[in-house]
């Protein structure tokens, strides 16, 4: 019981950490594109919560977690204001931001897959919904900035999220303890993502990106 | 009782007026971009109803009001056809259109916040959902026209909608009569918006818009 | 009873055929834009299922059909991989692809309208939801590729989908057999679409597309 509660608390905290990091990535793009403070905050919030909201709508968890409490809004506002004021310093923190972004991606993918499995979804779609939870925010961020989502044309990003979801699916059917599966899934995502960045792994494409 | 009914009828009528004005703004963008008649009508409808549909999906009011009846469709079609035929004359009516757009924004924000509070949402997210009801249509209009939503980079627009939502929240907790709160919220939005246009108020941004 | 089951099986199979064709159109755009394999698969899946998912969310059919089973995912993956490997040959199959696309459009519009009527929606919105089922995938495909949806600016496409929906509405109120109505609706769409392509019919627009 205590283990369960600790695991859930851990997931909750990590989920907000993920939202914070994603909000920063949204706010940085907004700042760079010359949006005003409000636009920056909107992009921060939307990037942080869009993936999870799509997942919740699709599995019928209404109102979505990111709407039902004000915590995500507060976290996104804090991240947005910090980025707005300190975006020049953040520009220099490229490597830590990439690392935390990978952590956020892993957490979102793991939590999303777990929620989808809890909602009795079939396992391939559960892993896909986990991936959507992870990459959805970045996609809407890029659409609102009127550019093709980078996730559709760049290095191993969504694939790392999908791998995390598949680890969760495997753990679910093997009935492994949830906190172990959470950690293993998120670690898989972070490892794949950081390795892909380090070695500059890319998926094949029909013609090379310009 | 009679007061309640009058208030609800007033809100209903104002909601359709707001949809009409928003539909015009969608149809005008579509016409200017050389879309065909159908594209203009789609943009009119989507601009008029998207914000409210997102709100209804998020609070579980399904089917959304804009889908459950054909009134919004009829209003948007009428606005779209009028704009398609008379768009040159509408181009000259810049000031009245801005005024009615502010009225529509205020009404949508007020009605959206009230619906979210009725669905037992916490008050910060209720005000945010009111704002989304108000600005969502304009955002999807711009995304479909492949440009960054103006609401993310322009003058006090969404902030006026948020202010209207906060007035409704305050009135809700002070248990003020609903018709009074509706009027006060919408008036706050119109006043802020028109003042911002007149004095050219803008929110700060990291780099000035080109 | 047997007739009903055959009709439903037919609709199910045609729905997957429609998803396959739509997935190809998404994958071809992704390949042409230099997306990587993953981006191509995402665009294939999203193009195939987005319209139906929007329809299901709006009528409260949750989880949406395209999420509740893995069949649509599998069909979209197959179409995406085929396109990724053979996209040069597909480029030469312009006419068959246009024909199957019209078939997919008709099927989606017919099935979407039927589902909306079954959910007790009023008939104008049922036909609109059928149209959304048909054109929604193509719209999101273009938004993700950062261009204005072609359906908003091109020849008789959505109008053909709407006509199919109206045939279904008429059949519903005249209580005609469902399999007959399905065929008549889809045939109307294919006929209108192919005729429009052949004669290069276009809707009027305010200014001619460049």
Coordinates of C-alpha atoms in Angstrom, one line a residue:
Chain A
X1 CA 0.0 0.0 0.0
X2 CA 2.7 2.4 1.0
X3 CA 4.7 1.3 -2.0
X4 CA 1.7 2.0 -4.3
X5 CA 1.2 5.4 -2.8
X6 CA 4.9 6.3 -3.1
X7 CA 4.9 5.1 -6.7
X8 CA 1.9 7.2 -7.5
X9 CA 3.3 10.3 -5.8
X10 CA 6.6 9.7 -7.7
X11 CA 4.7 9.5 -11.0
X12 CA 2.7 12.7 -10.1
X13 CA 5.9 14.6 -9.2
X14 CA 7.7 13.4 -12.3
X15 CA 4.6 14.3 -14.4
X16 CA 4.8 17.9 -13.2
X17 CA 8.6 17.9 -13.8
X18 CA 7.9 16.7 -17.4
X19 CA 5.3 19.4 -17.8
X20 CA 7.8 22.0 -16.5
X21 CA 10.4 21.0 -19.0
X22 CA 8.0 20.8 -21.9
X23 CA 6.6 24.3 -21.0
X24 CA 10.1 25.7 -21.2
X25 CA 10.6 24.3 -24.7
X26 CA 7.3 25.9 -25.8
X27 CA 8.1 29.2 -24.1
X28 CA 11.6 29.3 -25.8
X29 CA 10.1 28.8 -29.2
X30 CA 7.5 31.5 -28.5
X31 CA 10.2 34.0 -27.3
X32 CA 12.4 33.3 -30.3
X33 CA 9.5 34.0 -32.7
X34 CA 8.8 37.4 -31.1
X35 CA 5.5 36.4 -29.4
X36 CA 4.3 38.7 -26.6
X37 CA 4.3 37.5 -23.0
X38 CA 0.8 36.1 -23.3
X39 CA 1.7 34.1 -26.5
X40 CA 4.7 32.7 -24.7
X41 CA 2.6 31.6 -21.7
X42 CA 0.0 30.0 -24.0
X43 CA 2.7 28.1 -25.9
X44 CA 4.2 27.0 -22.6
X45 CA 0.9 25.7 -21.3
X46 CA -0.2 24.1 -24.5
X47 CA 3.2 22.3 -25.0
X48 CA 3.0 21.0 -21.5
X49 CA -0.5 19.7 -21.5
X50 CA -1.6 19.0 -25.1
X51 CA -0.4 15.4 -25.4
X52 CA -2.0 14.4 -22.1
X53 CA -5.2 16.1 -23.0
X54 CA -5.5 14.3 -26.3
X55 CA -4.8 11.0 -24.5
X56 CA -7.5 11.7 -21.9
X57 CA -10.1 12.7 -24.4
X58 CA -9.4 9.5 -26.4
X59 CA -9.8 7.2 -23.4
X60 CA -12.7 9.2 -21.9
X61 CA -10.9 10.5 -18.8
X62 CA -12.9 13.8 -18.7
X63 CA -12.2 16.4 -17.6
X64 CA -8.5 15.7 -18.5
X65 CA -6.0 15.7 -15.7
X66 CA -4.4 18.9 -16.9
X67 CA -7.8 20.7 -16.7
X68 CA -9.2 19.1 -13.6
X69 CA -6.5 20.6 -11.4
X70 CA -4.7 24.0 -11.6
X71 CA -1.3 22.4 -10.9
X72 CA -0.3 22.1 -14.6
X73 CA -1.4 25.6 -15.3
X74 CA 0.7 26.9 -12.4
X75 CA 3.8 24.9 -13.4
X76 CA 3.5 26.0 -17.0
X77 CA 3.1 29.7 -16.0
X78 CA 6.2 29.4 -13.8
X79 CA 8.2 27.8 -16.6
X80 CA 6.9 30.4 -19.1
X81 CA 7.7 33.4 -16.9
X82 CA 11.2 32.0 -16.1
X83 CA 11.9 31.5 -19.8
X84 CA 10.5 34.9 -20.8
X85 CA 12.9 36.6 -18.3
X86 CA 15.9 34.4 -18.6
X87 CA 15.7 33.1 -22.1
X88 CA 19.2 34.2 -23.1
X89 CA 20.7 32.2 -20.3
X90 CA 18.5 29.2 -21.1
X91 CA 19.8 29.4 -24.7
X92 CA 23.2 28.4 -23.3
X93 CA 21.9 25.5 -21.3
X94 CA 21.3 23.4 -24.4
X95 CA 22.6 20.1 -23.1
X96 CA 20.7 20.1 -19.7
X97 CA 17.5 21.1 -21.4
X98 CA 17.9 18.2 -23.9
X99 CA 18.4 15.8 -21.0
X100 CA 15.4 17.0 -19.0
X101 CA 13.3 17.0 -22.2
X102 CA 14.2 13.4 -22.6
X103 CA 13.2 12.7 -19.0
X104 CA 9.9 14.5 -19.6
X105 CA 9.3 12.5 -22.8
X106 CA 10.0 9.2 -21.0
X107 CA 7.7 10.1 -18.0
X108 CA 4.8 11.2 -20.3
X109 CA 5.1 8.1 -22.5
X110 CA 5.2 5.8 -19.4
X111 CA 2.3 7.5 -17.6
X112 CA 0.3 7.8 -20.8
X113 CA 0.7 4.1 -21.6
X114 CA -0.3 3.1 -18.0
X115 CA -3.4 5.2 -18.2
X116 CA -4.4 3.7 -21.5
X117 CA -3.9 0.2 -20.2
X118 CA -5.9 1.1 -17.1
X119 CA -8.7 2.2 -19.5
X120 CA -8.7 -1.3 -20.9
X121 CA -7.3 -0.3 -24.3
X122 CA -5.5 -3.0 -26.5
X123 CA -1.8 -2.9 -26.1
X124 CA -0.6 -1.6 -29.5
X125 CA -2.9 1.4 -29.1
X126 CA -1.9 1.8 -25.5
X127 CA 1.7 2.2 -26.5
X128 CA 0.7 4.6 -29.3
X129 CA -1.3 6.7 -26.8
X130 CA 1.7 6.8 -24.5
X131 CA 3.8 8.1 -27.5
X132 CA 1.1 10.7 -28.3
X133 CA 1.2 11.8 -24.7
X134 CA 4.9 12.4 -25.1
X135 CA 5.1 14.0 -28.5
X136 CA 1.7 15.7 -28.8
X137 CA 2.8 18.8 -26.9
X138 CA 5.8 19.4 -29.2
X139 CA 3.6 18.8 -32.3
X140 CA 1.0 21.5 -31.4
X141 CA 3.8 23.8 -30.3
X142 CA 5.3 23.7 -33.8
X143 CA 1.9 23.9 -35.6
X144 CA 1.0 27.0 -33.6
X145 CA 4.4 28.4 -34.7
X146 CA 3.4 27.6 -38.3
X147 CA 6.2 25.1 -38.9
X148 CA 6.2 21.4 -39.6
X149 CA 6.5 19.5 -36.3
X150 CA 10.2 18.7 -35.8
X151 CA 9.2 15.3 -34.4
X152 CA 8.1 14.3 -37.9
X153 CA 11.5 15.0 -39.5
X154 CA 14.2 14.7 -36.9
X155 CA 16.2 12.1 -35.0
X156 CA 15.0 9.3 -32.8
X157 CA 12.5 11.2 -30.6
X158 CA 9.0 9.6 -30.9
X159 CA 10.6 6.2 -31.3
X160 CA 12.2 6.6 -27.9
X161 CA 8.7 7.4 -26.5
X162 CA 7.2 4.4 -28.2
X163 CA 10.0 2.2 -26.8
X164 CA 9.1 3.4 -23.3
X165 CA 5.4 2.6 -23.9
X166 CA 6.3 -1.0 -25.1
X167 CA 8.4 -1.5 -21.9
X168 CA 5.3 -0.6 -19.9
X169 CA 3.1 -2.9 -21.9
X170 CA 5.6 -5.8 -21.4
X171 CA 5.7 -5.1 -17.6
X172 CA 1.9 -4.9 -17.5
X173 CA 1.5 -8.4 -19.0
X174 CA 4.4 -9.8 -17.0
X175 CA 2.7 -8.3 -13.9
X176 CA 5.9 -6.6 -12.7
X177 CA 5.7 -4.0 -9.9
X178 CA 4.5 -0.7 -11.3
X179 CA 7.3 1.5 -9.8
X180 CA 9.9 -0.8 -11.4
X181 CA 8.2 -0.6 -14.8
X182 CA 7.8 3.1 -14.6
X183 CA 11.6 3.5 -14.0
X184 CA 12.6 1.0 -16.6
X185 CA 10.3 2.6 -19.2
X186 CA 11.5 6.1 -18.6
X187 CA 15.1 5.0 -18.4
X188 CA 14.8 3.2 -21.8
X189 CA 13.4 6.4 -23.4
X190 CA 16.2 8.6 -21.9
X191 CA 18.9 6.2 -22.9
X192 CA 17.7 5.8 -26.5
X193 CA 17.2 9.6 -26.8
X194 CA 20.6 10.6 -25.4
X195 CA 22.4 7.9 -27.4
X196 CA 20.6 9.0 -30.5
X197 CA 21.6 12.6 -30.0
X198 CA 25.2 11.6 -29.1
X199 CA 25.7 9.4 -32.2
X200 CA 23.4 11.5 -34.3
X201 CA 21.2 8.5 -35.2
X202 CA 18.4 9.2 -37.6
X203 CA 15.7 7.2 -39.2
X204 CA 15.9 6.8 -43.0
X205 CA 14.0 9.2 -45.1
X206 CA 13.1 9.3 -48.8
X207 CA 15.1 12.4 -49.5
X208 CA 17.6 13.9 -47.0
X209 CA 16.3 16.9 -45.0
X210 CA 17.7 20.2 -46.4
Chain B
X1 CA -37.6 32.6 -12.6
X2 CA -38.6 35.0 -15.3
X3 CA -35.4 36.8 -14.7
X4 CA -33.4 33.6 -15.1
X5 CA -35.1 32.7 -18.4
X6 CA -34.6 36.2 -19.8
X7 CA -30.9 36.0 -18.8
X8 CA -30.6 32.6 -20.5
X9 CA -32.4 33.8 -23.6
X10 CA -30.1 36.9 -23.6
X11 CA -27.0 34.7 -23.4
X12 CA -28.3 32.4 -26.1
X13 CA -28.9 35.3 -28.5
X14 CA -25.6 37.0 -27.7
X15 CA -23.8 33.7 -28.2
X16 CA -25.3 33.4 -31.7
X17 CA -24.3 37.1 -32.3
X18 CA -20.8 36.3 -31.2
X19 CA -20.8 33.3 -33.5
X20 CA -21.9 35.5 -36.4
X21 CA -19.2 38.0 -35.9
X22 CA -16.5 35.3 -35.5
X23 CA -17.8 33.6 -38.6
X24 CA -17.3 36.9 -40.5
X25 CA -13.7 37.2 -39.4
X26 CA -13.0 33.6 -40.5
X27 CA -14.8 34.1 -43.9
X28 CA -12.9 37.4 -44.5
X29 CA -9.5 35.7 -44.0
X30 CA -10.6 32.8 -46.3
X31 CA -11.7 35.2 -49.0
X32 CA -8.5 37.2 -48.8
X33 CA -6.5 34.0 -49.2
X34 CA -8.3 33.1 -52.4
X35 CA -10.1 30.1 -50.9
X36 CA -13.2 28.9 -52.8
X37 CA -16.7 29.3 -51.5
X38 CA -16.6 26.0 -49.6
X39 CA -13.3 26.9 -47.9
X40 CA -14.7 30.3 -46.9
X41 CA -17.8 28.6 -45.4
X42 CA -15.7 26.0 -43.5
X43 CA -13.4 28.7 -42.1
X44 CA -16.5 30.7 -41.1
X45 CA -18.0 27.8 -39.3
X46 CA -14.8 26.6 -37.7
X47 CA -13.9 30.1 -36.4
X48 CA -17.4 30.5 -35.0
X49 CA -17.6 27.2 -33.1
X50 CA -14.1 25.8 -32.5
X51 CA -13.5 27.5 -29.1
X52 CA -16.8 26.4 -27.7
X53 CA -16.3 22.8 -29.0
X54 CA -12.9 22.5 -27.3
X55 CA -14.5 23.8 -24.1
X56 CA -17.4 21.3 -24.3
X57 CA -15.1 18.4 -25.0
X58 CA -12.9 19.3 -22.1
X59 CA -15.8 19.5 -19.6
X60 CA -17.6 16.5 -21.0
X61 CA -20.6 18.4 -22.5
X62 CA -21.1 16.0 -25.4
X63 CA -22.3 16.5 -28.1
X64 CA -21.0 20.1 -27.9
X65 CA -23.6 22.8 -28.1
X66 CA -22.4 23.9 -31.6
X67 CA -23.0 20.3 -32.9
X68 CA -26.2 19.5 -30.9
X69 CA -28.2 22.1 -32.7
X70 CA -28.0 23.4 -36.3
X71 CA -28.3 27.0 -35.3
X72 CA -24.6 27.7 -35.2
X73 CA -24.2 26.1 -38.6
X74 CA -27.0 28.3 -40.0
X75 CA -25.6 31.4 -38.5
X76 CA -22.1 30.7 -39.7
X77 CA -23.3 29.9 -43.2
X78 CA -25.2 33.1 -43.4
X79 CA -22.2 35.1 -42.2
X80 CA -19.9 33.2 -44.6
X81 CA -22.2 33.9 -47.6
X82 CA -22.6 37.5 -46.7
X83 CA -18.9 37.9 -46.4
X84 CA -18.2 36.1 -49.7
X85 CA -20.6 38.4 -51.6
X86 CA -19.9 41.6 -49.9
X87 CA -16.3 41.2 -48.6
X88 CA -15.2 44.5 -50.3
X89 CA -17.7 46.5 -48.4
X90 CA -16.9 44.7 -45.2
X91 CA -13.2 45.6 -45.7
X92 CA -14.2 49.2 -45.2
X93 CA -16.2 48.5 -42.0
X94 CA -13.0 47.9 -40.0
X95 CA -14.1 49.7 -36.8
X96 CA -17.6 48.2 -36.4
X97 CA -16.1 44.8 -37.0
X98 CA -13.5 45.2 -34.3
X99 CA -16.2 46.4 -31.9
X100 CA -18.5 43.4 -32.6
X101 CA -15.5 41.1 -32.5
X102 CA -14.8 42.4 -29.0
X103 CA -18.4 41.9 -28.0
X104 CA -18.3 38.3 -29.4
X105 CA -15.1 37.7 -27.5
X106 CA -16.6 38.9 -24.2
X107 CA -19.8 36.9 -24.6
X108 CA -17.8 33.7 -25.4
X109 CA -15.5 34.2 -22.5
X110 CA -18.3 34.8 -20.1
X111 CA -20.5 31.9 -21.3
X112 CA -17.5 29.6 -21.4
X113 CA -16.5 30.4 -17.8
X114 CA -20.0 29.9 -16.6
X115 CA -20.3 26.5 -18.3
X116 CA -17.0 25.4 -16.8
X117 CA -18.0 26.5 -13.3
X118 CA -21.3 24.7 -13.7
X119 CA -19.3 21.6 -14.6
X120 CA -17.6 22.0 -11.1
X121 CA -14.2 22.9 -12.5
X122 CA -11.7 24.7 -10.2
X123 CA -11.8 28.5 -10.8
X124 CA -8.4 29.1 -12.4
X125 CA -9.1 26.5 -15.1
X126 CA -12.7 27.8 -15.5
X127 CA -11.4 31.2 -16.4
X128 CA -8.8 29.6 -18.7
X129 CA -11.6 27.6 -20.4
X130 CA -13.6 30.8 -20.8
X131 CA -10.6 32.4 -22.5
X132 CA -10.2 29.3 -24.7
X133 CA -13.8 29.6 -25.7
X134 CA -13.1 33.1 -26.8
X135 CA -9.8 32.8 -28.6
X136 CA -9.9 29.2 -29.8
X137 CA -11.9 30.0 -33.0
X138 CA -9.4 32.7 -34.0
X139 CA -6.5 30.3 -33.4
X140 CA -7.8 27.5 -35.5
X141 CA -8.7 30.0 -38.2
X142 CA -5.1 31.1 -38.4
X143 CA -3.7 27.6 -38.2
X144 CA -5.9 26.5 -41.2
X145 CA -4.6 29.6 -43.1
X146 CA -1.0 28.4 -42.3
X147 CA 0.0 31.4 -40.2
X148 CA 0.9 31.8 -36.6
X149 CA -2.2 32.7 -34.6
X150 CA -2.4 36.5 -34.3
X151 CA -3.7 36.1 -30.7
X152 CA -0.2 34.8 -29.8
X153 CA 1.6 37.9 -31.0
X154 CA -0.7 40.9 -30.9
X155 CA -2.3 43.4 -28.6
X156 CA -4.4 42.8 -25.5
X157 CA -6.9 40.2 -26.9
X158 CA -6.8 37.0 -24.9
X159 CA -6.0 39.0 -21.7
X160 CA -9.4 40.8 -22.2
X161 CA -11.1 37.5 -22.5
X162 CA -9.3 36.2 -19.4
X163 CA -10.4 39.3 -17.5
X164 CA -14.0 38.7 -18.4
X165 CA -13.7 35.1 -17.1
X166 CA -12.2 36.3 -13.8
X167 CA -15.2 38.7 -13.4
X168 CA -17.5 35.8 -13.8
X169 CA -15.5 33.7 -11.3
X170 CA -15.7 36.6 -8.8
X171 CA -19.4 37.0 -9.3
X172 CA -19.9 33.2 -8.9
X173 CA -18.2 33.1 -5.5
X174 CA -19.9 36.3 -4.4
X175 CA -23.3 34.8 -5.5
X176 CA -24.2 37.8 -7.5
X177 CA -27.2 37.5 -10.0
X178 CA -26.1 35.8 -13.2
X179 CA -27.5 38.4 -15.6
X180 CA -25.5 41.2 -13.8
X181 CA -22.3 39.1 -13.9
X182 CA -22.8 38.3 -17.6
X183 CA -23.1 42.0 -18.5
X184 CA -20.2 43.0 -16.2
X185 CA -17.9 40.3 -17.6
X186 CA -18.6 41.1 -21.2
X187 CA -18.4 44.8 -20.6
X188 CA -15.0 44.4 -19.0
X189 CA -13.8 42.5 -22.0
X190 CA -15.1 45.1 -24.5
X191 CA -13.8 48.0 -22.5
X192 CA -10.3 46.5 -22.2
X193 CA -10.1 45.4 -25.8
X194 CA -11.3 48.8 -27.3
X195 CA -9.1 50.7 -24.9
X196 CA -6.1 48.6 -25.9
X197 CA -6.8 49.1 -29.6
X198 CA -7.3 52.9 -29.1
X199 CA -4.1 53.4 -27.1
X200 CA -2.3 50.6 -29.0
X201 CA -1.4 48.8 -25.8
X202 CA 0.7 45.7 -26.2
X203 CA 2.1 43.1 -23.9
X204 CA 5.9 43.0 -23.6
X205 CA 7.8 40.6 -25.9
X206 CA 11.3 39.4 -26.0
X207 CA 12.0 40.9 -29.4
X208 CA 9.7 43.3 -31.2
X209 CA 7.4 41.8 -33.8
X210 CA 8.6 42.7 -37.3
Chain C
X1 CA -30.3 -10.5 -40.0
X2 CA -27.9 -12.0 -42.4
X3 CA -28.4 -8.9 -44.7
X4 CA -27.6 -6.6 -41.8
X5 CA -24.5 -8.5 -40.9
X6 CA -23.3 -8.5 -44.5
X7 CA -24.0 -4.8 -44.8
X8 CA -22.0 -4.1 -41.6
X9 CA -19.2 -6.3 -42.7
X10 CA -19.1 -4.6 -46.0
X11 CA -19.0 -1.2 -44.3
X12 CA -16.2 -2.3 -42.0
X13 CA -14.1 -3.6 -44.9
X14 CA -14.7 -0.5 -47.0
X15 CA -13.9 1.6 -44.0
X16 CA -10.5 -0.1 -43.7
X17 CA -10.0 0.3 -47.5
X18 CA -10.7 4.0 -47.1
X19 CA -8.2 4.2 -44.2
X20 CA -5.6 2.4 -46.4
X21 CA -6.1 4.9 -49.3
X22 CA -6.0 7.9 -47.0
X23 CA -2.9 6.6 -45.3
X24 CA -1.2 6.4 -48.6
X25 CA -2.0 10.1 -49.4
X26 CA -0.6 11.1 -46.0
X27 CA 2.5 9.0 -46.5
X28 CA 3.1 10.4 -50.0
X29 CA 3.0 14.0 -48.7
X30 CA 5.4 13.1 -45.9
X31 CA 7.8 11.3 -48.2
X32 CA 7.8 14.2 -50.6
X33 CA 8.6 16.7 -47.8
X34 CA 11.6 14.7 -46.7
X35 CA 10.2 13.4 -43.4
X36 CA 11.9 10.4 -41.9
X37 CA 10.3 6.9 -41.8
X38 CA 8.6 7.7 -38.5
X39 CA 7.1 11.0 -39.7
X40 CA 5.8 9.2 -42.8
X41 CA 4.1 6.6 -40.6
X42 CA 2.6 9.2 -38.3
X43 CA 1.3 11.2 -41.2
X44 CA -0.2 8.0 -42.7
X45 CA -2.0 7.1 -39.5
X46 CA -3.2 10.6 -38.7
X47 CA -4.5 11.1 -42.2
X48 CA -6.3 7.8 -42.1
X49 CA -8.0 8.2 -38.7
X50 CA -8.3 11.9 -37.8
X51 CA -11.6 12.6 -39.4
X52 CA -13.2 9.6 -37.7
X53 CA -11.7 10.4 -34.4
X54 CA -13.1 14.0 -34.4
X55 CA -16.5 12.6 -35.4
X56 CA -16.4 10.0 -32.5
X57 CA -15.3 12.6 -29.9
X58 CA -18.1 14.9 -31.0
X59 CA -20.8 12.3 -30.7
X60 CA -19.4 10.8 -27.6
X61 CA -18.3 7.4 -29.0
X62 CA -15.3 7.0 -26.7
X63 CA -12.8 5.5 -27.2
X64 CA -13.0 6.3 -30.9
X65 CA -13.2 3.3 -33.3
X66 CA -9.8 4.0 -34.7
X67 CA -8.3 3.8 -31.1
X68 CA -10.5 1.0 -29.7
X69 CA -9.0 -1.6 -32.1
X70 CA -5.5 -1.9 -33.6
X71 CA -6.8 -2.6 -37.1
X72 CA -6.6 1.0 -38.3
X73 CA -3.1 1.3 -36.9
X74 CA -2.0 -1.9 -38.7
X75 CA -3.6 -0.8 -42.0
X76 CA -2.0 2.7 -41.8
X77 CA 1.4 1.2 -41.0
X78 CA 1.1 -1.2 -44.0
X79 CA 0.1 1.7 -46.3
X80 CA 2.9 3.9 -44.9
X81 CA 5.6 1.3 -45.3
X82 CA 4.5 0.5 -48.9
X83 CA 4.5 4.2 -49.7
X84 CA 7.9 4.7 -48.1
X85 CA 9.5 1.9 -50.2
X86 CA 7.6 2.3 -53.4
X87 CA 6.7 6.0 -53.5
X88 CA 8.3 6.6 -56.9
X89 CA 6.0 4.0 -58.5
X90 CA 3.0 5.4 -56.6
X91 CA 3.7 8.8 -58.1
X92 CA 3.0 7.3 -61.5
X93 CA -0.3 5.8 -60.4
X94 CA -2.0 9.2 -60.1
X95 CA -5.3 8.3 -61.7
X96 CA -6.0 5.1 -59.7
X97 CA -5.0 6.9 -56.5
X98 CA -7.5 9.7 -57.2
X99 CA -10.2 7.1 -57.8
X100 CA -9.5 5.2 -54.6
X101 CA -9.3 8.4 -52.7
X102 CA -12.8 9.3 -53.9
X103 CA -14.0 5.9 -52.8
X104 CA -12.4 6.4 -49.4
X105 CA -14.0 9.8 -49.2
X106 CA -17.4 8.5 -50.0
X107 CA -17.2 5.6 -47.6
X108 CA -16.0 7.8 -44.7
X109 CA -18.7 10.4 -45.4
X110 CA -21.5 7.7 -45.5
X111 CA -20.3 5.8 -42.4
X112 CA -19.8 9.1 -40.5
X113 CA -23.3 10.3 -41.3
X114 CA -24.8 7.0 -40.3
X115 CA -22.9 7.0 -37.0
X116 CA -24.1 10.6 -36.3
X117 CA -27.7 9.8 -37.1
X118 CA -27.5 6.7 -34.8
X119 CA -26.3 9.1 -32.1
X120 CA -29.5 11.0 -32.5
X121 CA -27.9 14.1 -34.0
X122 CA -30.1 16.5 -36.0
X123 CA -29.7 15.8 -39.8
X124 CA -27.9 18.9 -40.9
X125 CA -25.1 18.3 -38.4
X126 CA -25.1 14.6 -39.2
X127 CA -24.3 15.4 -42.8
X128 CA -21.7 17.9 -41.7
X129 CA -20.1 15.3 -39.3
X130 CA -20.1 12.8 -42.2
X131 CA -18.2 15.4 -44.3
X132 CA -15.8 16.0 -41.4
X133 CA -15.1 12.3 -41.2
X134 CA -14.2 12.4 -44.9
X135 CA -12.1 15.5 -45.1
X136 CA -10.7 15.8 -41.6
X137 CA -7.8 13.5 -42.3
X138 CA -6.7 15.5 -45.3
X139 CA -6.9 18.7 -43.4
X140 CA -4.7 17.6 -40.5
X141 CA -2.3 16.1 -43.0
X142 CA -1.8 19.5 -44.6
X143 CA -1.7 21.4 -41.3
X144 CA 1.1 19.1 -40.0
X145 CA 2.9 19.7 -43.3
X146 CA 2.5 23.5 -42.6
X147 CA 0.4 24.3 -45.6
X148 CA -3.2 25.5 -46.0
X149 CA -5.5 22.4 -46.4
X150 CA -6.0 21.8 -50.1
X151 CA -9.6 21.0 -49.4
X152 CA -10.2 24.6 -48.5
X153 CA -9.0 25.9 -51.9
X154 CA -9.5 23.2 -54.5
X155 CA -12.0 21.5 -56.6
X156 CA -15.3 19.8 -55.6
X157 CA -14.0 17.6 -52.8
X158 CA -15.8 18.3 -49.5
X159 CA -19.0 19.1 -51.5
X160 CA -18.9 15.5 -52.8
X161 CA -18.6 14.2 -49.2
X162 CA -21.4 16.4 -48.1
X163 CA -23.6 15.1 -51.0
X164 CA -22.9 11.6 -49.8
X165 CA -24.0 12.5 -46.3
X166 CA -27.2 14.1 -47.6
X167 CA -28.1 10.9 -49.6
X168 CA -27.7 9.0 -46.3
X169 CA -29.9 11.5 -44.5
X170 CA -32.6 11.2 -47.1
X171 CA -32.4 7.4 -47.0
X172 CA -32.6 7.4 -43.2
X173 CA -35.9 9.4 -43.2
X174 CA -37.3 7.4 -46.1
X175 CA -36.4 4.3 -44.1
X176 CA -34.6 2.7 -47.1
X177 CA -32.4 -0.4 -46.5
X178 CA -29.0 0.6 -45.1
X179 CA -26.9 -1.3 -47.6
X180 CA -28.7 0.4 -50.5
X181 CA -28.2 3.8 -48.9
X182 CA -24.6 3.1 -48.2
X183 CA -23.9 2.2 -51.9
X184 CA -26.0 5.1 -53.2
X185 CA -24.2 7.6 -50.9
X186 CA -20.7 6.4 -51.7
X187 CA -21.5 6.2 -55.5
X188 CA -22.8 9.8 -55.4
X189 CA -19.6 11.0 -53.9
X190 CA -17.4 9.0 -56.3
X191 CA -19.4 10.2 -59.3
X192 CA -19.3 13.9 -58.3
X193 CA -15.7 13.8 -57.5
X194 CA -14.5 12.0 -60.6
X195 CA -16.8 14.2 -62.8
X196 CA -15.4 17.3 -61.1
X197 CA -11.8 16.2 -61.8
X198 CA -12.6 15.3 -65.4
X199 CA -14.3 18.6 -66.2
X200 CA -12.1 20.5 -63.8
X201 CA -15.1 21.9 -61.9
X202 CA -14.3 24.4 -59.3
X203 CA -16.3 26.4 -56.8
X204 CA -16.3 30.2 -57.2
X205 CA -13.7 32.1 -55.2
X206 CA -13.2 35.8 -54.5
X207 CA -9.9 35.9 -56.2
X208 CA -8.4 33.1 -58.3
X209 CA -5.8 30.9 -56.6
X210 CA -2.3 31.7 -57.8

